[in-house]
XYZ file of N, CA and C in Angstrom:
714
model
N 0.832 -1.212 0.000
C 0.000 0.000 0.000
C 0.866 1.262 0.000
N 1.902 1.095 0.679
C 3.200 2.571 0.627
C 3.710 2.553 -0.526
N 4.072 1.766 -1.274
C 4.562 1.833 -2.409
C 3.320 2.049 -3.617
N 2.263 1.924 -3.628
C 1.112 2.752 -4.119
C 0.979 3.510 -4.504
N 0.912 4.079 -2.586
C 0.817 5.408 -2.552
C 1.711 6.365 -3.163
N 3.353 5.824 -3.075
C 4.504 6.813 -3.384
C 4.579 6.728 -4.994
N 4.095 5.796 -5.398
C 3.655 5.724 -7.379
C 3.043 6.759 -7.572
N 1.798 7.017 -6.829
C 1.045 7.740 -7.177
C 1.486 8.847 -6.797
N 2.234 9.474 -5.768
C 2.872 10.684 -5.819
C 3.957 11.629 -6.798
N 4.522 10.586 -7.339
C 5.391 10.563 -8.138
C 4.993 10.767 -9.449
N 3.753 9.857 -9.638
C 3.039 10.110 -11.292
C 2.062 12.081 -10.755
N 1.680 12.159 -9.633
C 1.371 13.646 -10.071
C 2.545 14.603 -9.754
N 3.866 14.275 -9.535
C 4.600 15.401 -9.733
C 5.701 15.123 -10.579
N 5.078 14.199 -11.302
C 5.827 14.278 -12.482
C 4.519 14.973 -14.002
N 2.928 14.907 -13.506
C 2.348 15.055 -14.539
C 2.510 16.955 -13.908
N 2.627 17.199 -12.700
C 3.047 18.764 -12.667
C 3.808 19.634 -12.940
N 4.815 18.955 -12.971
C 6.454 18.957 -13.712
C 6.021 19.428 -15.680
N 5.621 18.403 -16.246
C 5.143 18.296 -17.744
C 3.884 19.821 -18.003
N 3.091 19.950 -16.684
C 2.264 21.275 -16.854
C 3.131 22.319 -16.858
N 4.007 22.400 -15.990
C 4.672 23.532 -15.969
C 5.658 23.762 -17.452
N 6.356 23.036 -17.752
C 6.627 23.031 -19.003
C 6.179 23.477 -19.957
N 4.862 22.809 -20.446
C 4.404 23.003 -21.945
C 2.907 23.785 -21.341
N 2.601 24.835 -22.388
C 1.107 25.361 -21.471
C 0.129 24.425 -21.937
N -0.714 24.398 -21.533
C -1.882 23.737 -21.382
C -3.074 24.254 -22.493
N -3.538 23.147 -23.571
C -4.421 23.541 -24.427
C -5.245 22.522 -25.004
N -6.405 23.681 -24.874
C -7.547 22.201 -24.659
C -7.760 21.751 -25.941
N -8.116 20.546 -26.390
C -7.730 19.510 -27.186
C -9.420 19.986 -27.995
N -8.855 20.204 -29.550
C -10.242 20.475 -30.541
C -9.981 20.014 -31.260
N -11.685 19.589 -31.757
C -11.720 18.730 -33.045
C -11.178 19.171 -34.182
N -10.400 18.504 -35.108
C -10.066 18.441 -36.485
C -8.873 19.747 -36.593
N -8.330 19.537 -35.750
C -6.599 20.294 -35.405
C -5.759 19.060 -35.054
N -4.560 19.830 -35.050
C -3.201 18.922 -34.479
C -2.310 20.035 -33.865
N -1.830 19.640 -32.821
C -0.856 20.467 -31.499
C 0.446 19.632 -31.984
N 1.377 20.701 -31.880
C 2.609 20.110 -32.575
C 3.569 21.342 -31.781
N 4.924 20.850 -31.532
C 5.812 21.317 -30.624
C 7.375 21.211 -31.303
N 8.055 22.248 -31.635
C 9.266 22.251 -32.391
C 10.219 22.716 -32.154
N 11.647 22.737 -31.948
C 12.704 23.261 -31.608
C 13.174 23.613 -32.723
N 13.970 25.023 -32.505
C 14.588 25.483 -33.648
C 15.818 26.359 -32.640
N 17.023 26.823 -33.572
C 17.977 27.585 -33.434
C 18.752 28.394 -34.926
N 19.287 29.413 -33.877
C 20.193 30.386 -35.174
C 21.533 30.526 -34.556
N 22.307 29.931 -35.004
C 23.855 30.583 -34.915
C 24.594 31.491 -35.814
N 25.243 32.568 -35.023
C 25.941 33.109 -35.772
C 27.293 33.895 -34.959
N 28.273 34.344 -35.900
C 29.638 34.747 -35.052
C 29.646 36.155 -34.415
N 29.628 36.271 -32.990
C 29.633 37.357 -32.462
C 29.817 38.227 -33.092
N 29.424 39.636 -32.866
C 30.008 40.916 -33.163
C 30.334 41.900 -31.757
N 30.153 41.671 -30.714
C 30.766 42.289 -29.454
C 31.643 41.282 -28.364
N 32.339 41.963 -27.970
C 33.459 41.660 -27.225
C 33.422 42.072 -25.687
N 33.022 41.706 -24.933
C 32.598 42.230 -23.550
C 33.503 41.629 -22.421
N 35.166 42.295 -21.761
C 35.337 42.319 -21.274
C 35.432 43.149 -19.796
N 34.973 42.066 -18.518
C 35.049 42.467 -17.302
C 36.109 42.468 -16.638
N 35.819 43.554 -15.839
C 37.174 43.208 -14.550
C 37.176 44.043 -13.527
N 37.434 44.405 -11.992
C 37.726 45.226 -11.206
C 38.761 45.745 -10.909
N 38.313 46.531 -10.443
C 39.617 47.729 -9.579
C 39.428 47.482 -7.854
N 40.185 46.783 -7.413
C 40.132 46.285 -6.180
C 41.595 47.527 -5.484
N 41.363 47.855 -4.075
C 42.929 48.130 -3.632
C 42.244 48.744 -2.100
N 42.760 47.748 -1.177
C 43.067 48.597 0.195
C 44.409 49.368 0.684
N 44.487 50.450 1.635
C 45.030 50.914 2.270
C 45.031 51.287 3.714
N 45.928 51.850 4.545
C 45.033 51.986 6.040
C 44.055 53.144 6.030
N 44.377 54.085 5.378
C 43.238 55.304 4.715
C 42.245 55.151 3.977
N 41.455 55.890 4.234
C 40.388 55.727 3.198
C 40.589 56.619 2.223
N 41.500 57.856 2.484
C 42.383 58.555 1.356
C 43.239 57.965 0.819
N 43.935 57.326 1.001
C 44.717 56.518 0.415
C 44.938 55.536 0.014
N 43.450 54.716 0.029
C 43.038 53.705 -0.851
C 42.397 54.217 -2.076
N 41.388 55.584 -2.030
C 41.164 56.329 -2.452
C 41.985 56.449 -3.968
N 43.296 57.024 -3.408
C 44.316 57.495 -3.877
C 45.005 56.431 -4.582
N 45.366 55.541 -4.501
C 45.101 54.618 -4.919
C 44.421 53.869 -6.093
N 43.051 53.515 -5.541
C 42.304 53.417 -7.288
C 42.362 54.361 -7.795
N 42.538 55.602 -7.290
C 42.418 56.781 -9.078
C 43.469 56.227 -9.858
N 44.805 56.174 -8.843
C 45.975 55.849 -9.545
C 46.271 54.656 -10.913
N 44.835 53.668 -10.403
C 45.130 52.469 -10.961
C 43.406 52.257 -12.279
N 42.478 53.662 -11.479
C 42.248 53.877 -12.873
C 42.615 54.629 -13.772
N 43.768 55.669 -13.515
C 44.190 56.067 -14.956
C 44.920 54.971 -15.633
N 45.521 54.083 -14.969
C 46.020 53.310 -16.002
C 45.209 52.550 -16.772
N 43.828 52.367 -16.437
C 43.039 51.988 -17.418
C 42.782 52.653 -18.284
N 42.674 53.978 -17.895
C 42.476 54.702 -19.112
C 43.609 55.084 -20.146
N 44.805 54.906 -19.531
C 45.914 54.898 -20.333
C 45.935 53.645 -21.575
N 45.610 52.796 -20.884
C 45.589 51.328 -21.315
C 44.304 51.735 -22.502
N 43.412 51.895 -22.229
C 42.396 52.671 -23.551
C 42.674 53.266 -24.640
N 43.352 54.353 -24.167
C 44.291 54.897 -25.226
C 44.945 55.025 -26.097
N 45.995 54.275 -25.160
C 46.516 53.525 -26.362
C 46.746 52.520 -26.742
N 45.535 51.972 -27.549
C 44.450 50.972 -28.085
C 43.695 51.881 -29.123
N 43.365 53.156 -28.954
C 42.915 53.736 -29.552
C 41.044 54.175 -29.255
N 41.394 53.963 -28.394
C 39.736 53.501 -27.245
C 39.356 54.658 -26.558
N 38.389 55.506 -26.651
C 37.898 56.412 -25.583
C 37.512 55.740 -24.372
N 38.567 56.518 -23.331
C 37.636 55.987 -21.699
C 36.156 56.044 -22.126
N 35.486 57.037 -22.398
C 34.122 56.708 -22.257
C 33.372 55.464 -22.803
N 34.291 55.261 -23.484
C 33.934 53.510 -24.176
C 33.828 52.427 -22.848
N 34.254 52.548 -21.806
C 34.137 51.371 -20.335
C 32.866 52.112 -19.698
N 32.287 51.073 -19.504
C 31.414 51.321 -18.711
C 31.556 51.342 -17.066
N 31.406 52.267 -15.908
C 31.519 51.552 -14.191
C 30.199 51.131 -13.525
N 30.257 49.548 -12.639
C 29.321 49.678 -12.655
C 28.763 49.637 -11.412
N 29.944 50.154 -10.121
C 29.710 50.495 -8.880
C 31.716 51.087 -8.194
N 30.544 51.970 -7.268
C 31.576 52.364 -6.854
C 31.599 52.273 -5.305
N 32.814 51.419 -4.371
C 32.741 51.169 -3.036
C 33.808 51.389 -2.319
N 33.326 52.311 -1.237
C 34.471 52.187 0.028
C 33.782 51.511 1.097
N 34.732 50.331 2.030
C 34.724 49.709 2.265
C 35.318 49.681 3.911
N 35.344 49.867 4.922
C 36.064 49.916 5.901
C 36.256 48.315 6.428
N 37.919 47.900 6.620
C 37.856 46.819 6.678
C 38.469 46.529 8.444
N 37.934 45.595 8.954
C 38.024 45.397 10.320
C 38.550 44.478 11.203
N 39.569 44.479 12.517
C 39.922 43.641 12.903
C 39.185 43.271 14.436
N 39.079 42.171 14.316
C 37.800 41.517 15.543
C 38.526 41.292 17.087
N 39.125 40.559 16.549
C 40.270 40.345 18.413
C 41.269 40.847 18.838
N 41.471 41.322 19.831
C 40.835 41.200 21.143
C 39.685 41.979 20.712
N 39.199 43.209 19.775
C 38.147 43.984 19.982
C 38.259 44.842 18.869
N 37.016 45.194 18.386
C 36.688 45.468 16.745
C 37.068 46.822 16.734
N 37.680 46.935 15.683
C 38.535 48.368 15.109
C 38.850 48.144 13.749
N 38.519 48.846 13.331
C 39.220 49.515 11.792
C 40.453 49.944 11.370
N 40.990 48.308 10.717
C 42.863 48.849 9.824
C 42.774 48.876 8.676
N 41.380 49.305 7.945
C 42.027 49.604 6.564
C 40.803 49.877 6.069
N 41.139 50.104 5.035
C 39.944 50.349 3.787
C 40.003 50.168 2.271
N 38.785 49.283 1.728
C 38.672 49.212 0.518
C 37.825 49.842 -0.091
N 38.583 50.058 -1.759
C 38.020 50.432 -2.621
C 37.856 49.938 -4.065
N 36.304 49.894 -4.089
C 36.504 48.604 -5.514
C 35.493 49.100 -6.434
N 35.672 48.700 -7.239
C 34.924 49.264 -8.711
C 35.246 48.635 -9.859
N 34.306 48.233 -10.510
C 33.303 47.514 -11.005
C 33.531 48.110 -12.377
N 34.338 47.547 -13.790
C 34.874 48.011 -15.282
C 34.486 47.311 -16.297
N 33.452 47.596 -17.216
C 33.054 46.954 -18.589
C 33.380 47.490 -19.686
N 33.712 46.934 -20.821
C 34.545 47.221 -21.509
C 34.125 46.382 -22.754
N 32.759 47.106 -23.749
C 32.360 46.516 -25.209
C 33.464 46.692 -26.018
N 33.905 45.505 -26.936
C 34.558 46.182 -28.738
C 34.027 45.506 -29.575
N 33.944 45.865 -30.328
C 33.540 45.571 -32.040
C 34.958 45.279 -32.568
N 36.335 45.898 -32.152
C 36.903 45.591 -33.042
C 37.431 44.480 -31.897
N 37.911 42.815 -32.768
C 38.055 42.046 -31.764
C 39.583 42.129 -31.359
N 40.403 42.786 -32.641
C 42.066 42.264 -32.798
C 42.317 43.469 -31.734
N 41.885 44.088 -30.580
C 41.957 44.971 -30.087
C 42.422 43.702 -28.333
N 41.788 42.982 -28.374
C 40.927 42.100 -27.096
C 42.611 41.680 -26.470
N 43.355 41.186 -27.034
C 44.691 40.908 -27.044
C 45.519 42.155 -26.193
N 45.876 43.030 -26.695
C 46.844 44.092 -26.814
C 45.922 44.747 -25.151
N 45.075 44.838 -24.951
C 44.469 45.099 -23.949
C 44.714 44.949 -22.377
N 43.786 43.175 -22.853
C 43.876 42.846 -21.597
C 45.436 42.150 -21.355
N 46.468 42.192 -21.782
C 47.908 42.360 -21.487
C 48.298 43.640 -20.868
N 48.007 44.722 -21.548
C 48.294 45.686 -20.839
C 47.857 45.922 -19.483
N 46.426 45.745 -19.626
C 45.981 45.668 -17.799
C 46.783 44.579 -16.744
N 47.456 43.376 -17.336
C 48.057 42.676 -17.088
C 49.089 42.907 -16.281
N 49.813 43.989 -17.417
C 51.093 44.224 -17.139
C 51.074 45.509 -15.709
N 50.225 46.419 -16.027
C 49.802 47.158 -15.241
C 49.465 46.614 -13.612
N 49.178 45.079 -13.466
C 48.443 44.779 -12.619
C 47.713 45.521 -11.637
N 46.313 45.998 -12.841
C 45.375 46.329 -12.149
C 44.222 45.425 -11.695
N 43.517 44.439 -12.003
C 42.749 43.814 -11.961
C 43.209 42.056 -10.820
N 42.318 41.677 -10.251
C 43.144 40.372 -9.604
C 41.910 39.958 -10.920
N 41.194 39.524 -11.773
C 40.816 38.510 -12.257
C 39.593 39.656 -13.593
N 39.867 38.928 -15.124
C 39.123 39.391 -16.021
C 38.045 38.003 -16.598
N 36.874 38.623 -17.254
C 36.042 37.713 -17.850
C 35.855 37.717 -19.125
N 35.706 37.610 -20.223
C 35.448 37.616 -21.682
C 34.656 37.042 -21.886
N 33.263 38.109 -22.493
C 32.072 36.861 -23.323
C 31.874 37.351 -24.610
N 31.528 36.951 -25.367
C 31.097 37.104 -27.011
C 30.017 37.099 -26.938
N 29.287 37.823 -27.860
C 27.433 38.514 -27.823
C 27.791 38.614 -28.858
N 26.067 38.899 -29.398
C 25.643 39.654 -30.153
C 24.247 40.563 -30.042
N 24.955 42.078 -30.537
C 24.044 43.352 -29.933
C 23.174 43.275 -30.330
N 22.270 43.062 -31.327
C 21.063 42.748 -32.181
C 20.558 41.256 -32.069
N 20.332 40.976 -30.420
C 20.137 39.918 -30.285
C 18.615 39.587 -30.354
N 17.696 40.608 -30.112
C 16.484 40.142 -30.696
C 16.314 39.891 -32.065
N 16.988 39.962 -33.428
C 16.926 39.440 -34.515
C 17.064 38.151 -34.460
N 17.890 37.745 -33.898
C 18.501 36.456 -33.663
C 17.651 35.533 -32.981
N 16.927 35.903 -31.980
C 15.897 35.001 -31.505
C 14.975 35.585 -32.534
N 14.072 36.152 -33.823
C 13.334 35.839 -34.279
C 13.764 34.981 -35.197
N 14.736 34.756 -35.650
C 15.762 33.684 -36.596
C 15.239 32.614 -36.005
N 15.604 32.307 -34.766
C 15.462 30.760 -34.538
C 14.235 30.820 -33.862
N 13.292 31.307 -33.547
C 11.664 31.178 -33.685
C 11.226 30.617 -35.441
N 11.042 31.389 -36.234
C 11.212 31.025 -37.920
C 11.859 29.672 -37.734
N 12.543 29.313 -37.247
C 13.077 27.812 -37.313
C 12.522 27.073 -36.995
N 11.619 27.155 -35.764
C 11.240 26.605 -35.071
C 10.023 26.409 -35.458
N 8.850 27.403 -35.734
C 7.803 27.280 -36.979
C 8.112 26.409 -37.675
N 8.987 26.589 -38.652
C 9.273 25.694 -40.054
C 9.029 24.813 -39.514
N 9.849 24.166 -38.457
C 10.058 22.761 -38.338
C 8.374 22.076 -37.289
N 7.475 22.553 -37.147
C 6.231 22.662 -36.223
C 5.747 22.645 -37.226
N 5.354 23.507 -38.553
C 4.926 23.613 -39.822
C 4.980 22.007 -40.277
N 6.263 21.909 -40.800
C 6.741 20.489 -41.219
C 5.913 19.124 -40.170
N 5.642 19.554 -39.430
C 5.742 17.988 -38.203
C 4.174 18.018 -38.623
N 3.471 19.615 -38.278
C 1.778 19.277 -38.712
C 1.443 18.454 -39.997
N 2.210 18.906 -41.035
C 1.896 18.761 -42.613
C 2.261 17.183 -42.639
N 3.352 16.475 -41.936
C 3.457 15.336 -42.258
C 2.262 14.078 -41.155
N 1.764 14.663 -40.454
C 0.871 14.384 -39.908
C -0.771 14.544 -40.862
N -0.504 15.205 -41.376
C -1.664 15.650 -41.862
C -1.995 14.511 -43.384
N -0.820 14.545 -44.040
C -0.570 13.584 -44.804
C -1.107 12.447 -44.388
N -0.426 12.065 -43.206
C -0.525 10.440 -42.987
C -1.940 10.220 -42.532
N -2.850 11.047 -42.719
C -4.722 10.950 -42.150
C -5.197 11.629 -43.043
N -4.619 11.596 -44.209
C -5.061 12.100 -45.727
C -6.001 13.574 -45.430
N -5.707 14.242 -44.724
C -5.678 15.735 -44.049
C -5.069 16.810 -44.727
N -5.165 17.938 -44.513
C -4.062 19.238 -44.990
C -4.506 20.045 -43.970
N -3.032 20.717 -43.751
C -3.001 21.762 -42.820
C -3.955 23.084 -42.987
N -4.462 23.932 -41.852
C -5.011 24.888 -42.305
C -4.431 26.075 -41.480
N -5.380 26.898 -41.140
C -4.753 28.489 -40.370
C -4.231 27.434 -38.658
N -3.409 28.564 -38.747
C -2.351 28.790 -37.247
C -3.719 29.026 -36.573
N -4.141 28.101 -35.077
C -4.857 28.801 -34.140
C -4.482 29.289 -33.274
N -3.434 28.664 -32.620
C -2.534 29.118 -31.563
C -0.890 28.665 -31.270
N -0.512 29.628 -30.740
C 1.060 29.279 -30.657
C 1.891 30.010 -29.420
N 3.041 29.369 -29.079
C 3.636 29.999 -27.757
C 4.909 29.571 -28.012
N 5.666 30.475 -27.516
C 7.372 30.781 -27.773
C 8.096 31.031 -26.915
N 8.961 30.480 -26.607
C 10.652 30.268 -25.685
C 11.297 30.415 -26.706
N 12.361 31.376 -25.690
C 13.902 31.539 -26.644
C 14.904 31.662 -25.511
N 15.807 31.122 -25.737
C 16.831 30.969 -24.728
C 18.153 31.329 -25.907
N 19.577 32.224 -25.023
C 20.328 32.459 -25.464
C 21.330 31.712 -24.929
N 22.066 31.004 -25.805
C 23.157 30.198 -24.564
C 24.502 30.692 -25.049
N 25.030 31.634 -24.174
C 26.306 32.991 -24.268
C 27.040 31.672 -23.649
N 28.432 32.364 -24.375
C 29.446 31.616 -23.798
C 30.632 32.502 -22.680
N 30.481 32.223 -21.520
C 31.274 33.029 -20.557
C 32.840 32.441 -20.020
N 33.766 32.770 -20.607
C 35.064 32.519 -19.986
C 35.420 32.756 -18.657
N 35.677 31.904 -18.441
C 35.667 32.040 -16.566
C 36.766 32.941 -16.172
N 36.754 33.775 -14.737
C 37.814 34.504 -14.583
C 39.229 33.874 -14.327
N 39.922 35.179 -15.204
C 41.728 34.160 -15.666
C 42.120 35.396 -13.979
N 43.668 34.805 -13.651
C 43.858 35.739 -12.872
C 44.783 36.587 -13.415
N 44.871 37.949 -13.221
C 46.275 38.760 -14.023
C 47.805 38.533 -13.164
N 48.100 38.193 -14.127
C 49.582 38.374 -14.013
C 50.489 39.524 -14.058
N 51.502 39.646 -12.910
C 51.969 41.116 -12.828
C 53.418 40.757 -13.806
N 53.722 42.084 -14.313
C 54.568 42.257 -15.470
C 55.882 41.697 -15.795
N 56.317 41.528 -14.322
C 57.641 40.853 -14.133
C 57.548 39.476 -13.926
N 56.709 38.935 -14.332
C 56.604 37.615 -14.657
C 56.222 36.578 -15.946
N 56.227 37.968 -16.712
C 55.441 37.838 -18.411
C 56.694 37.673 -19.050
N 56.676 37.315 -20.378
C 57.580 36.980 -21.143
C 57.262 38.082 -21.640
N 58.234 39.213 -22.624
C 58.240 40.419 -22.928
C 57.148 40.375 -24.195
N 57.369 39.443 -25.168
C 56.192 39.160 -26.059
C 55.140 37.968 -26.179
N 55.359 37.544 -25.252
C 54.156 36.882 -24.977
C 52.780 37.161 -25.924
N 51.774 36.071 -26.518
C 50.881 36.335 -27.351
C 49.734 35.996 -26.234
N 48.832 36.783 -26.684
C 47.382 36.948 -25.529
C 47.041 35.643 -26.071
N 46.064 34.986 -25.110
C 45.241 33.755 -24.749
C 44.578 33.792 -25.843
N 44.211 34.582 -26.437
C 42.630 34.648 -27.241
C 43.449 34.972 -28.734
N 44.257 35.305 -29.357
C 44.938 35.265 -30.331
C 45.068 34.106 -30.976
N 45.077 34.475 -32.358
C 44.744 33.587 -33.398
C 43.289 32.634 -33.524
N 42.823 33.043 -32.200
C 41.275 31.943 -31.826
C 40.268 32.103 -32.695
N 39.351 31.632 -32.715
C 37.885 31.952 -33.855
C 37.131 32.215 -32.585
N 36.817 32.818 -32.243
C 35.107 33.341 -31.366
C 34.483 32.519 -31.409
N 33.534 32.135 -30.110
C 32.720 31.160 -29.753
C 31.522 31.819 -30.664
N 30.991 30.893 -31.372
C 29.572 31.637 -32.285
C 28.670 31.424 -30.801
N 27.910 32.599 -30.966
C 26.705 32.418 -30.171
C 24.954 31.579 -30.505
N 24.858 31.091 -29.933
C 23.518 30.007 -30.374
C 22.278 30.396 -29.979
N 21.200 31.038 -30.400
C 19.973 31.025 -29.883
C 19.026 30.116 -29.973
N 18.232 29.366 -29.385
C 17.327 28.070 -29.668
C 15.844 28.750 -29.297
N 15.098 28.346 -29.731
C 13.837 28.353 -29.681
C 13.024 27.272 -29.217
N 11.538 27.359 -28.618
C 10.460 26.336 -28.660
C 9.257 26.815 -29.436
N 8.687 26.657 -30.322
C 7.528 26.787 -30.549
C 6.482 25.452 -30.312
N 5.244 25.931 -29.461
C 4.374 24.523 -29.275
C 3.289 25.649 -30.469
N 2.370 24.812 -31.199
C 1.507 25.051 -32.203
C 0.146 24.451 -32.243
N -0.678 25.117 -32.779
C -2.057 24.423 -32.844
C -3.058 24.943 -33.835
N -2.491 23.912 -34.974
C -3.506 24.355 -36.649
C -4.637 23.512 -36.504
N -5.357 23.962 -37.435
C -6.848 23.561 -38.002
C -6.483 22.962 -39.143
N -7.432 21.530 -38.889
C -6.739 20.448 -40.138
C -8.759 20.393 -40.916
N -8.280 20.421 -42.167
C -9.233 20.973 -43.558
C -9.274 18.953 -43.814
């Protein structure tokens, strides 16, 4: 009887599981419900590297003093690259008072950290860069992802795919019950983007680099980015 019972628990949260999934549509005469995956790939066109500006001191002026110091070198590092600072984006700015507990809580220092994004279009740029910040050691750790900025085109690309192929699944259904497809009654759409994120590398300070050393990402092809689709469907069969 326990093992029954736990069947039967299992078959409704697994038939709740399947509701949540796919929506729910009530079943009419002389149609067919049909469900299709589709995708669009194509090769990035933005370049989106992250990274911070981390640095304590026992001052809060002079941690202060400090990150300015270590963001002009970002902006130096911009420069010359050929890059307007205003091209990075910040995307917080923190002081931080940092504290020692035993015998009894007091304040020896302070941080200051902030938060650096950094789009390009041009990619042969991505190299020469993040070396320089390297060398600079400003950053303890950078991220690199590949996008693309016109990414709602891209999910209507692989929606259209996803039709076609929902299109296709009705019509061969329709065939096989000597049927033909008729008007679209209803339809519902997922799109998922699956970005590819390089995990954070840590920077290396300058005196430990080989003088020409070639960046990580040189000579590489860019991860194409993939958008997939679901379309579930529901035509009127003639």
């Amino acid at each position: 009887m326990k093992s029954a019972s736990t069947l039967l628990a299992l078959c409704i949260l697994a038939t709740t599981s399947f509701a949540q999934e796919h929506p729910a549509v009530t079943a009419q005469p002389n149609s067919v419900y049909v469900g299709a995956d589709g995708k669009f790939e194509s090769a990035p066109d933005t370049a989106e590297i992250r990274f911070n500006i981390s640095v304590q001191d026992d001052t809060s002026q002079k941690a202060y003093a400090h990150a300015s110091k270590q963001a002009e070198q970002v902006r130096q590092a911009l420069r010359d690259n050929g890059i307007e600072p205003k091209a990075a984006n910040v995307g917080f700015f923190s002081v931080q008072p940092l504290y020692e507990w035993k015998p009894k809580q007091k304040v020896i220092g302070y941080r200051v950290t902030t938060d650096v994004t950094l789009k390009l279009r041009d990619f042969s740029k991505i190299g020469p860069i993040t070396l320089q910040l390297a060398d600079a050691n400003v950053s303890e750790t950078q991220t690199l992802n590949y996008a693309l900025e016109n990414i709602d085109e891209a999910k209507n690309k692989a929606v259209e795919d996803a039709y076609r192929r929902a299109r296709n699944s009705a019509d061969a259904i329709a065939r096989a019950s000597g049927r033909t497809v008729g008007e679209l009654s209803y339809a519902s759409v997922d799109t998922f983007e699956n970005q590819r994120i390089y995990p954070p590398r840590p920077m290396v300070a300058k005196a430990a680099m080989a003088p020409a050393a070639p960046a990580p990402t040189e000579e590489f092809t860019p991860q194409t980015v993939t958008v997939t689709a679901h379309v579930n469907a529901l035509f009127n069969l003639k």
